[in-house]
PDB file of C-alpha atoms in Angstrom:
ATOM      1  CA  UNK V   1       0.761   5.894   2.673  1.00  0.00           C
ATOM      2  CA  UNK V   2      -2.917   5.362   3.427  1.00  0.00           C
ATOM      3  CA  UNK V   3      -5.578   5.275   0.668  1.00  0.00           C
ATOM      4  CA  UNK V   4      -6.866   8.655   1.848  1.00  0.00           C
ATOM      5  CA  UNK V   5      -3.364  10.150   1.520  1.00  0.00           C
ATOM      6  CA  UNK V   6      -2.869   8.591  -1.945  1.00  0.00           C
ATOM      7  CA  UNK V   7      -6.196   9.966  -3.097  1.00  0.00           C
ATOM      8  CA  UNK V   8      -5.300  13.429  -1.838  1.00  0.00           C
ATOM      9  CA  UNK V   9      -2.169  13.413  -4.005  1.00  0.00           C
ATOM     10  CA  UNK V  10      -4.013  12.068  -7.032  1.00  0.00           C
ATOM     11  CA  UNK V  11      -6.858  14.599  -6.667  1.00  0.00           C
ATOM     12  CA  UNK V  12      -4.433  17.482  -6.163  1.00  0.00           C
ATOM     13  CA  UNK V  13      -2.510  16.489  -9.307  1.00  0.00           C
ATOM     14  CA  UNK V  14      -5.762  16.296 -11.287  1.00  0.00           C
ATOM     15  CA  UNK V  15      -7.015  19.645 -10.044  1.00  0.00           C
ATOM     16  CA  UNK V  16      -3.764  21.242 -11.168  1.00  0.00           C
ATOM     17  CA  UNK V  17      -3.951  19.449 -14.536  1.00  0.00           C
ATOM     18  CA  UNK V  18      -7.583  20.529 -15.138  1.00  0.00           C
ATOM     19  CA  UNK V  19      -7.113  24.107 -14.027  1.00  0.00           C
ATOM     20  CA  UNK V  20      -9.668  26.281 -12.135  1.00  0.00           C
ATOM     21  CA  UNK V  21     -12.570  26.292 -14.496  1.00  0.00           C
ATOM     22  CA  UNK V  22     -13.156  22.596 -15.267  1.00  0.00           C
ATOM     23  CA  UNK V  23     -16.599  21.020 -14.588  1.00  0.00           C
ATOM     24  CA  UNK V  24     -17.217  18.650 -11.681  1.00  0.00           C
ATOM     25  CA  UNK V  25     -20.117  16.395 -10.705  1.00  0.00           C
ATOM     26  CA  UNK V  26     -20.931  18.758  -7.833  1.00  0.00           C
ATOM     27  CA  UNK V  27     -23.764  20.738  -9.390  1.00  0.00           C
ATOM     28  CA  UNK V  28     -22.854  24.410  -9.623  1.00  0.00           C
ATOM     29  CA  UNK V  29     -19.213  23.882  -8.732  1.00  0.00           C
ATOM     30  CA  UNK V  30     -16.146  24.022 -11.007  1.00  0.00           C
ATOM     31  CA  UNK V  31     -12.740  22.884  -9.879  1.00  0.00           C
ATOM     32  CA  UNK V  32     -11.926  26.197  -8.178  1.00  0.00           C
ATOM     33  CA  UNK V  33     -15.106  25.842  -6.012  1.00  0.00           C
ATOM     34  CA  UNK V  34     -14.138  22.262  -5.103  1.00  0.00           C
ATOM     35  CA  UNK V  35     -10.637  23.245  -4.175  1.00  0.00           C
ATOM     36  CA  UNK V  36     -11.968  25.998  -1.862  1.00  0.00           C
ATOM     37  CA  UNK V  37     -14.358  23.470  -0.262  1.00  0.00           C
ATOM     38  CA  UNK V  38     -11.563  21.000   0.406  1.00  0.00           C
ATOM     39  CA  UNK V  39      -9.302  23.602   1.928  1.00  0.00           C
ATOM     40  CA  UNK V  40     -11.983  25.183   4.110  1.00  0.00           C
ATOM     41  CA  UNK V  41     -13.161  21.791   5.367  1.00  0.00           C
ATOM     42  CA  UNK V  42      -9.799  21.075   6.916  1.00  0.00           C
ATOM     43  CA  UNK V  43      -8.400  24.510   7.712  1.00  0.00           C
ATOM     44  CA  UNK V  44     -11.356  26.656   8.795  1.00  0.00           C
ATOM     45  CA  UNK V  45     -13.572  24.544  11.125  1.00  0.00           C
ATOM     46  CA  UNK V  46     -15.380  27.736  12.196  1.00  0.00           C
ATOM     47  CA  UNK V  47     -16.614  28.238   8.632  1.00  0.00           C
ATOM     48  CA  UNK V  48     -16.884  24.495   7.726  1.00  0.00           C
ATOM     49  CA  UNK V  49     -19.527  24.170  10.429  1.00  0.00           C
ATOM     50  CA  UNK V  50     -21.800  26.023   7.994  1.00  0.00           C
ATOM     51  CA  UNK V  51     -21.903  22.885   5.839  1.00  0.00           C
ATOM     52  CA  UNK V  52     -24.119  21.329   8.517  1.00  0.00           C
ATOM     53  CA  UNK V  53     -25.431  24.170  10.682  1.00  0.00           C
ATOM     54  CA  UNK V  54     -27.665  26.698   9.016  1.00  0.00           C
ATOM     55  CA  UNK V  55     -26.878  29.411  11.593  1.00  0.00           C
ATOM     56  CA  UNK V  56     -23.310  29.489  10.357  1.00  0.00           C
ATOM     57  CA  UNK V  57     -24.055  29.377   6.625  1.00  0.00           C
ATOM     58  CA  UNK V  58     -23.422  33.127   6.157  1.00  0.00           C
ATOM     59  CA  UNK V  59     -20.005  32.795   7.729  1.00  0.00           C
ATOM     60  CA  UNK V  60     -19.215  29.862   5.405  1.00  0.00           C
ATOM     61  CA  UNK V  61     -20.288  31.876   2.360  1.00  0.00           C
ATOM     62  CA  UNK V  62     -18.172  34.961   3.271  1.00  0.00           C
ATOM     63  CA  UNK V  63     -15.158  32.738   4.034  1.00  0.00           C
ATOM     64  CA  UNK V  64     -15.573  30.888   0.786  1.00  0.00           C
ATOM     65  CA  UNK V  65     -15.697  34.077  -1.158  1.00  0.00           C
ATOM     66  CA  UNK V  66     -12.387  35.159   0.305  1.00  0.00           C
ATOM     67  CA  UNK V  67     -10.729  31.780  -0.302  1.00  0.00           C
ATOM     68  CA  UNK V  68     -11.909  31.796  -3.928  1.00  0.00           C
ATOM     69  CA  UNK V  69      -9.855  34.931  -4.453  1.00  0.00           C
ATOM     70  CA  UNK V  70      -6.641  33.111  -3.634  1.00  0.00           C
ATOM     71  CA  UNK V  71      -4.396  31.931  -6.528  1.00  0.00           C
ATOM     72  CA  UNK V  72      -5.816  28.626  -7.593  1.00  0.00           C
ATOM     73  CA  UNK V  73      -2.515  26.706  -7.808  1.00  0.00           C
ATOM     74  CA  UNK V  74      -1.393  27.866  -4.350  1.00  0.00           C
ATOM     75  CA  UNK V  75      -4.741  26.891  -2.867  1.00  0.00           C
ATOM     76  CA  UNK V  76      -4.543  23.406  -4.325  1.00  0.00           C
ATOM     77  CA  UNK V  77      -0.958  22.939  -3.177  1.00  0.00           C
ATOM     78  CA  UNK V  78      -1.753  24.120   0.344  1.00  0.00           C
ATOM     79  CA  UNK V  79      -4.547  21.540   0.571  1.00  0.00           C
ATOM     80  CA  UNK V  80      -2.275  18.903  -1.001  1.00  0.00           C
ATOM     81  CA  UNK V  81       0.178  19.303   1.837  1.00  0.00           C
ATOM     82  CA  UNK V  82      -2.479  17.941   4.208  1.00  0.00           C
ATOM     83  CA  UNK V  83      -3.617  19.006   7.633  1.00  0.00           C
ATOM     84  CA  UNK V  84      -1.237  21.077   9.751  1.00  0.00           C
ATOM     85  CA  UNK V  85       1.192  19.332  12.099  1.00  0.00           C
ATOM     86  CA  UNK V  86      -0.945  20.053  15.125  1.00  0.00           C
ATOM     87  CA  UNK V  87      -4.347  19.710  13.381  1.00  0.00           C
ATOM     88  CA  UNK V  88      -6.637  17.079  14.914  1.00  0.00           C
ATOM     89  CA  UNK V  89      -7.656  16.221  11.375  1.00  0.00           C
ATOM     90  CA  UNK V  90      -4.221  14.567  10.859  1.00  0.00           C
ATOM     91  CA  UNK V  91      -5.112  11.995  13.479  1.00  0.00           C
ATOM     92  CA  UNK V  92      -8.351  10.911  11.778  1.00  0.00           C
ATOM     93  CA  UNK V  93      -7.423  11.519   8.153  1.00  0.00           C
ATOM     94  CA  UNK V  94      -7.535   7.896   7.037  1.00  0.00           C
ATOM     95  CA  UNK V  95     -11.147   7.565   8.274  1.00  0.00           C
ATOM     96  CA  UNK V  96     -12.494  11.098   7.883  1.00  0.00           C
ATOM     97  CA  UNK V  97     -11.235  11.680   4.359  1.00  0.00           C
ATOM     98  CA  UNK V  98     -11.292   8.258   2.611  1.00  0.00           C
ATOM     99  CA  UNK V  99     -14.727   8.665   1.097  1.00  0.00           C
ATOM    100  CA  UNK V 100     -14.336  12.490   0.779  1.00  0.00           C
ATOM    101  CA  UNK V 101     -11.158  12.205  -1.313  1.00  0.00           C
ATOM    102  CA  UNK V 102     -12.335   9.331  -3.477  1.00  0.00           C
ATOM    103  CA  UNK V 103     -15.751  10.880  -4.297  1.00  0.00           C
ATOM    104  CA  UNK V 104     -14.285  14.307  -5.106  1.00  0.00           C
ATOM    105  CA  UNK V 105     -11.502  12.724  -7.182  1.00  0.00           C
ATOM    106  CA  UNK V 106     -14.202  11.073  -9.287  1.00  0.00           C
ATOM    107  CA  UNK V 107     -16.234  14.346  -9.303  1.00  0.00           C
ATOM    108  CA  UNK V 108     -13.315  15.873 -11.229  1.00  0.00           C
ATOM    109  CA  UNK V 109     -12.484  12.775 -13.352  1.00  0.00           C
ATOM    110  CA  UNK V 110     -16.123  12.489 -14.479  1.00  0.00           C
ATOM    111  CA  UNK V 111     -16.999  16.144 -14.539  1.00  0.00           C
ATOM    112  CA  UNK V 112     -17.540  16.270 -18.303  1.00  0.00           C
ATOM    113  CA  UNK V 113     -20.748  14.271 -17.696  1.00  0.00           C
ATOM    114  CA  UNK V 114     -22.301  17.555 -16.527  1.00  0.00           C
ATOM    115  CA  UNK V 115     -21.487  19.151 -19.886  1.00  0.00           C
ATOM    116  CA  UNK V 116     -22.292  16.528 -22.547  1.00  0.00           C
ATOM    117  CA  UNK V 117     -23.110  13.238 -20.800  1.00  0.00           C
ATOM    118  CA  UNK V 118     -19.659  11.667 -21.427  1.00  0.00           C
ATOM    119  CA  UNK V 119     -19.104   8.812 -18.998  1.00  0.00           C
ATOM    120  CA  UNK V 120     -15.453   7.991 -18.390  1.00  0.00           C
ATOM    121  CA  UNK V 121     -14.441   4.445 -17.429  1.00  0.00           C
ATOM    122  CA  UNK V 122     -14.134   3.545 -13.793  1.00  0.00           C
ATOM    123  CA  UNK V 123     -10.564   3.383 -12.429  1.00  0.00           C
ATOM    124  CA  UNK V 124      -8.945   0.026 -11.822  1.00  0.00           C
ATOM    125  CA  UNK V 125      -8.081   0.034  -8.137  1.00  0.00           C
ATOM    126  CA  UNK V 126      -5.720  -2.139  -6.049  1.00  0.00           C
ATOM    127  CA  UNK V 127      -7.217  -4.868  -3.897  1.00  0.00           C
ATOM    128  CA  UNK V 128      -6.454  -3.011  -0.674  1.00  0.00           C
ATOM    129  CA  UNK V 129      -8.076   0.106  -2.052  1.00  0.00           C
ATOM    130  CA  UNK V 130     -11.235  -1.795  -2.956  1.00  0.00           C
ATOM    131  CA  UNK V 131     -11.172  -3.275   0.557  1.00  0.00           C
ATOM    132  CA  UNK V 132     -11.048   0.206   2.071  1.00  0.00           C
ATOM    133  CA  UNK V 133     -13.932   1.439  -0.081  1.00  0.00           C
ATOM    134  CA  UNK V 134     -15.993  -1.669   0.802  1.00  0.00           C
ATOM    135  CA  UNK V 135     -15.527  -0.914   4.466  1.00  0.00           C
ATOM    136  CA  UNK V 136     -16.607   2.668   3.800  1.00  0.00           C
ATOM    137  CA  UNK V 137     -19.802   1.505   2.020  1.00  0.00           C
ATOM    138  CA  UNK V 138     -20.634  -0.862   4.918  1.00  0.00           C
ATOM    139  CA  UNK V 139     -20.077   1.945   7.462  1.00  0.00           C
ATOM    140  CA  UNK V 140     -22.250   4.602   5.793  1.00  0.00           C
ATOM    141  CA  UNK V 141     -24.875   2.764   3.755  1.00  0.00           C
ATOM    142  CA  UNK V 142     -27.464   2.482   6.468  1.00  0.00           C
ATOM    143  CA  UNK V 143     -27.253   6.196   7.255  1.00  0.00           C
ATOM    144  CA  UNK V 144     -27.260   7.247   3.644  1.00  0.00           C
ATOM    145  CA  UNK V 145     -30.328   5.146   2.878  1.00  0.00           C
ATOM    146  CA  UNK V 146     -32.363   5.986   5.980  1.00  0.00           C
ATOM    147  CA  UNK V 147     -34.907   7.931   3.919  1.00  0.00           C
ATOM    148  CA  UNK V 148     -35.595   5.159   1.445  1.00  0.00           C
ATOM    149  CA  UNK V 149     -39.235   4.081   1.253  1.00  0.00           C
ATOM    150  CA  UNK V 150     -38.145   0.558   0.070  1.00  0.00           C
ATOM    151  CA  UNK V 151     -35.709  -2.040   1.305  1.00  0.00           C
ATOM    152  CA  UNK V 152     -32.351  -1.935  -0.440  1.00  0.00           C
ATOM    153  CA  UNK V 153     -29.891  -4.680  -1.013  1.00  0.00           C
ATOM    154  CA  UNK V 154     -26.313  -3.574  -1.760  1.00  0.00           C
ATOM    155  CA  UNK V 155     -24.246  -6.165  -3.580  1.00  0.00           C
ATOM    156  CA  UNK V 156     -20.526  -5.811  -4.179  1.00  0.00           C
ATOM    157  CA  UNK V 157     -19.709  -9.057  -6.006  1.00  0.00           C
ATOM    158  CA  UNK V 158     -17.169 -11.218  -4.198  1.00  0.00           C
ATOM    159  CA  UNK V 159     -17.197  -8.945  -1.170  1.00  0.00           C
ATOM    160  CA  UNK V 160     -20.484  -8.148   0.571  1.00  0.00           C
ATOM    161  CA  UNK V 161     -24.256  -8.451   0.235  1.00  0.00           C
ATOM    162  CA  UNK V 162     -25.791  -5.938   2.613  1.00  0.00           C
ATOM    163  CA  UNK V 163     -29.599  -5.841   3.300  1.00  0.00           C
ATOM    164  CA  UNK V 164     -30.884  -2.480   4.443  1.00  0.00           C
ATOM    165  CA  UNK V 165     -34.450  -2.012   5.737  1.00  0.00           C
ATOM    166  CA  UNK V 166     -34.913   1.603   6.795  1.00  0.00           C
ATOM    167  CA  UNK V 167     -36.982   2.290   9.893  1.00  0.00           C
ATOM    168  CA  UNK V 168     -40.722   1.950   9.189  1.00  0.00           C
ATOM    169  CA  UNK V 169     -40.201   0.053   5.947  1.00  0.00           C
ATOM    170  CA  UNK V 170     -41.501  -3.460   6.580  1.00  0.00           C
ATOM    171  CA  UNK V 171     -42.630  -4.641   3.190  1.00  0.00           C
ATOM    172  CA  UNK V 172     -41.894  -4.807  -0.510  1.00  0.00           C
ATOM    173  CA  UNK V 173     -39.235  -6.334  -2.723  1.00  0.00           C
ATOM    174  CA  UNK V 174     -35.804  -4.664  -2.312  1.00  0.00           C
ATOM    175  CA  UNK V 175     -34.113  -2.437  -4.807  1.00  0.00           C
ATOM    176  CA  UNK V 176     -30.920  -4.297  -5.625  1.00  0.00           C
ATOM    177  CA  UNK V 177     -27.819  -2.101  -6.211  1.00  0.00           C
ATOM    178  CA  UNK V 178     -24.915  -4.042  -7.703  1.00  0.00           C
ATOM    179  CA  UNK V 179     -21.431  -2.759  -8.515  1.00  0.00           C
ATOM    180  CA  UNK V 180     -17.861  -2.319  -7.465  1.00  0.00           C
ATOM    181  CA  UNK V 181     -17.297  -0.656  -4.128  1.00  0.00           C
ATOM    182  CA  UNK V 182     -16.237   2.704  -5.523  1.00  0.00           C
ATOM    183  CA  UNK V 183     -19.247   2.878  -7.817  1.00  0.00           C
ATOM    184  CA  UNK V 184     -21.596   2.014  -4.953  1.00  0.00           C
ATOM    185  CA  UNK V 185     -19.990   4.674  -2.795  1.00  0.00           C
ATOM    186  CA  UNK V 186     -20.502   7.284  -5.520  1.00  0.00           C
ATOM    187  CA  UNK V 187     -24.162   6.215  -5.818  1.00  0.00           C
ATOM    188  CA  UNK V 188     -24.651   6.559  -2.059  1.00  0.00           C
ATOM    189  CA  UNK V 189     -23.319  10.138  -2.338  1.00  0.00           C
ATOM    190  CA  UNK V 190     -25.896  10.875  -5.037  1.00  0.00           C
ATOM    191  CA  UNK V 191     -23.700  10.751  -8.164  1.00  0.00           C
ATOM    192  CA  UNK V 192     -25.233   9.627 -11.492  1.00  0.00           C
ATOM    193  CA  UNK V 193     -22.146   9.277 -13.687  1.00  0.00           C
ATOM    194  CA  UNK V 194     -21.492   5.775 -12.432  1.00  0.00           C
ATOM    195  CA  UNK V 195     -21.120   2.176 -13.611  1.00  0.00           C
ATOM    196  CA  UNK V 196     -23.783   0.349 -11.652  1.00  0.00           C
ATOM    197  CA  UNK V 197     -26.773  -2.019 -12.055  1.00  0.00           C
ATOM    198  CA  UNK V 198     -30.033  -1.190 -10.277  1.00  0.00           C
ATOM    199  CA  UNK V 199     -32.927  -3.648 -10.202  1.00  0.00           C
ATOM    200  CA  UNK V 200     -35.692  -2.980 -10.989  1.00  0.00           C
ATOM    201  CA  UNK V 201     -34.338  -0.705 -13.685  1.00  0.00           C
ATOM    202  CA  UNK V 202     -35.126   2.929 -13.144  1.00  0.00           C
ATOM    203  CA  UNK V 203     -35.914   2.540  -9.423  1.00  0.00           C
ATOM    204  CA  UNK V 204     -35.419   5.687  -7.437  1.00  0.00           C
ATOM    205  CA  UNK V 205     -33.923   5.491  -3.960  1.00  0.00           C
ATOM    206  CA  UNK V 206     -33.544   8.651  -1.873  1.00  0.00           C
ATOM    207  CA  UNK V 207     -30.052   9.046  -0.382  1.00  0.00           C
ATOM    208  CA  UNK V 208     -29.094  11.543   2.270  1.00  0.00           C
ATOM    209  CA  UNK V 209     -25.800  12.096   0.439  1.00  0.00           C
ATOM    210  CA  UNK V 210     -27.622  13.205  -2.715  1.00  0.00           C
TER     211      UNK V 210
END
């Protein structure tokens, strides 16, 4: 089983445990909203296009409204079963969904942060899982940080030190972001409920995933 598949099962189990009304780190979304997003993303590409194309946003909204009316447990279990046998998503699941499943799993695990600021501990992950997350960071970091107005150095101790200088940024000391691969990935996607060191303290770095 790939890390993406394992995370799918863990996230589905957590969604069922939490129920449909639990908070998530996705602003404005509870667990029902997140489950609908996950299902639509894989099963309704016509509507999922609205996540990136403004001309299709109305179609995404109307489809989401219908999906939200489905029984929550059935919706989660349908998504848990994975892409259909003939779905092209099945062929690219391990790459397409690795970051998606990990980030949204943590969105649910750490959702209480949005209510009272409670920060849950990071999970202890297996070596191969951290390897997979490190590769994901290396793959997307440059794209996620393309709008930064300062150089950024991403440090995952014992794994990588990655210097990023966005186009047009030719000067200044870098903002140094240090943490475990999963925490760095969450930061790249704009999450704040994370265990991470940023130097200088309080430095703001625009991320396209935020």
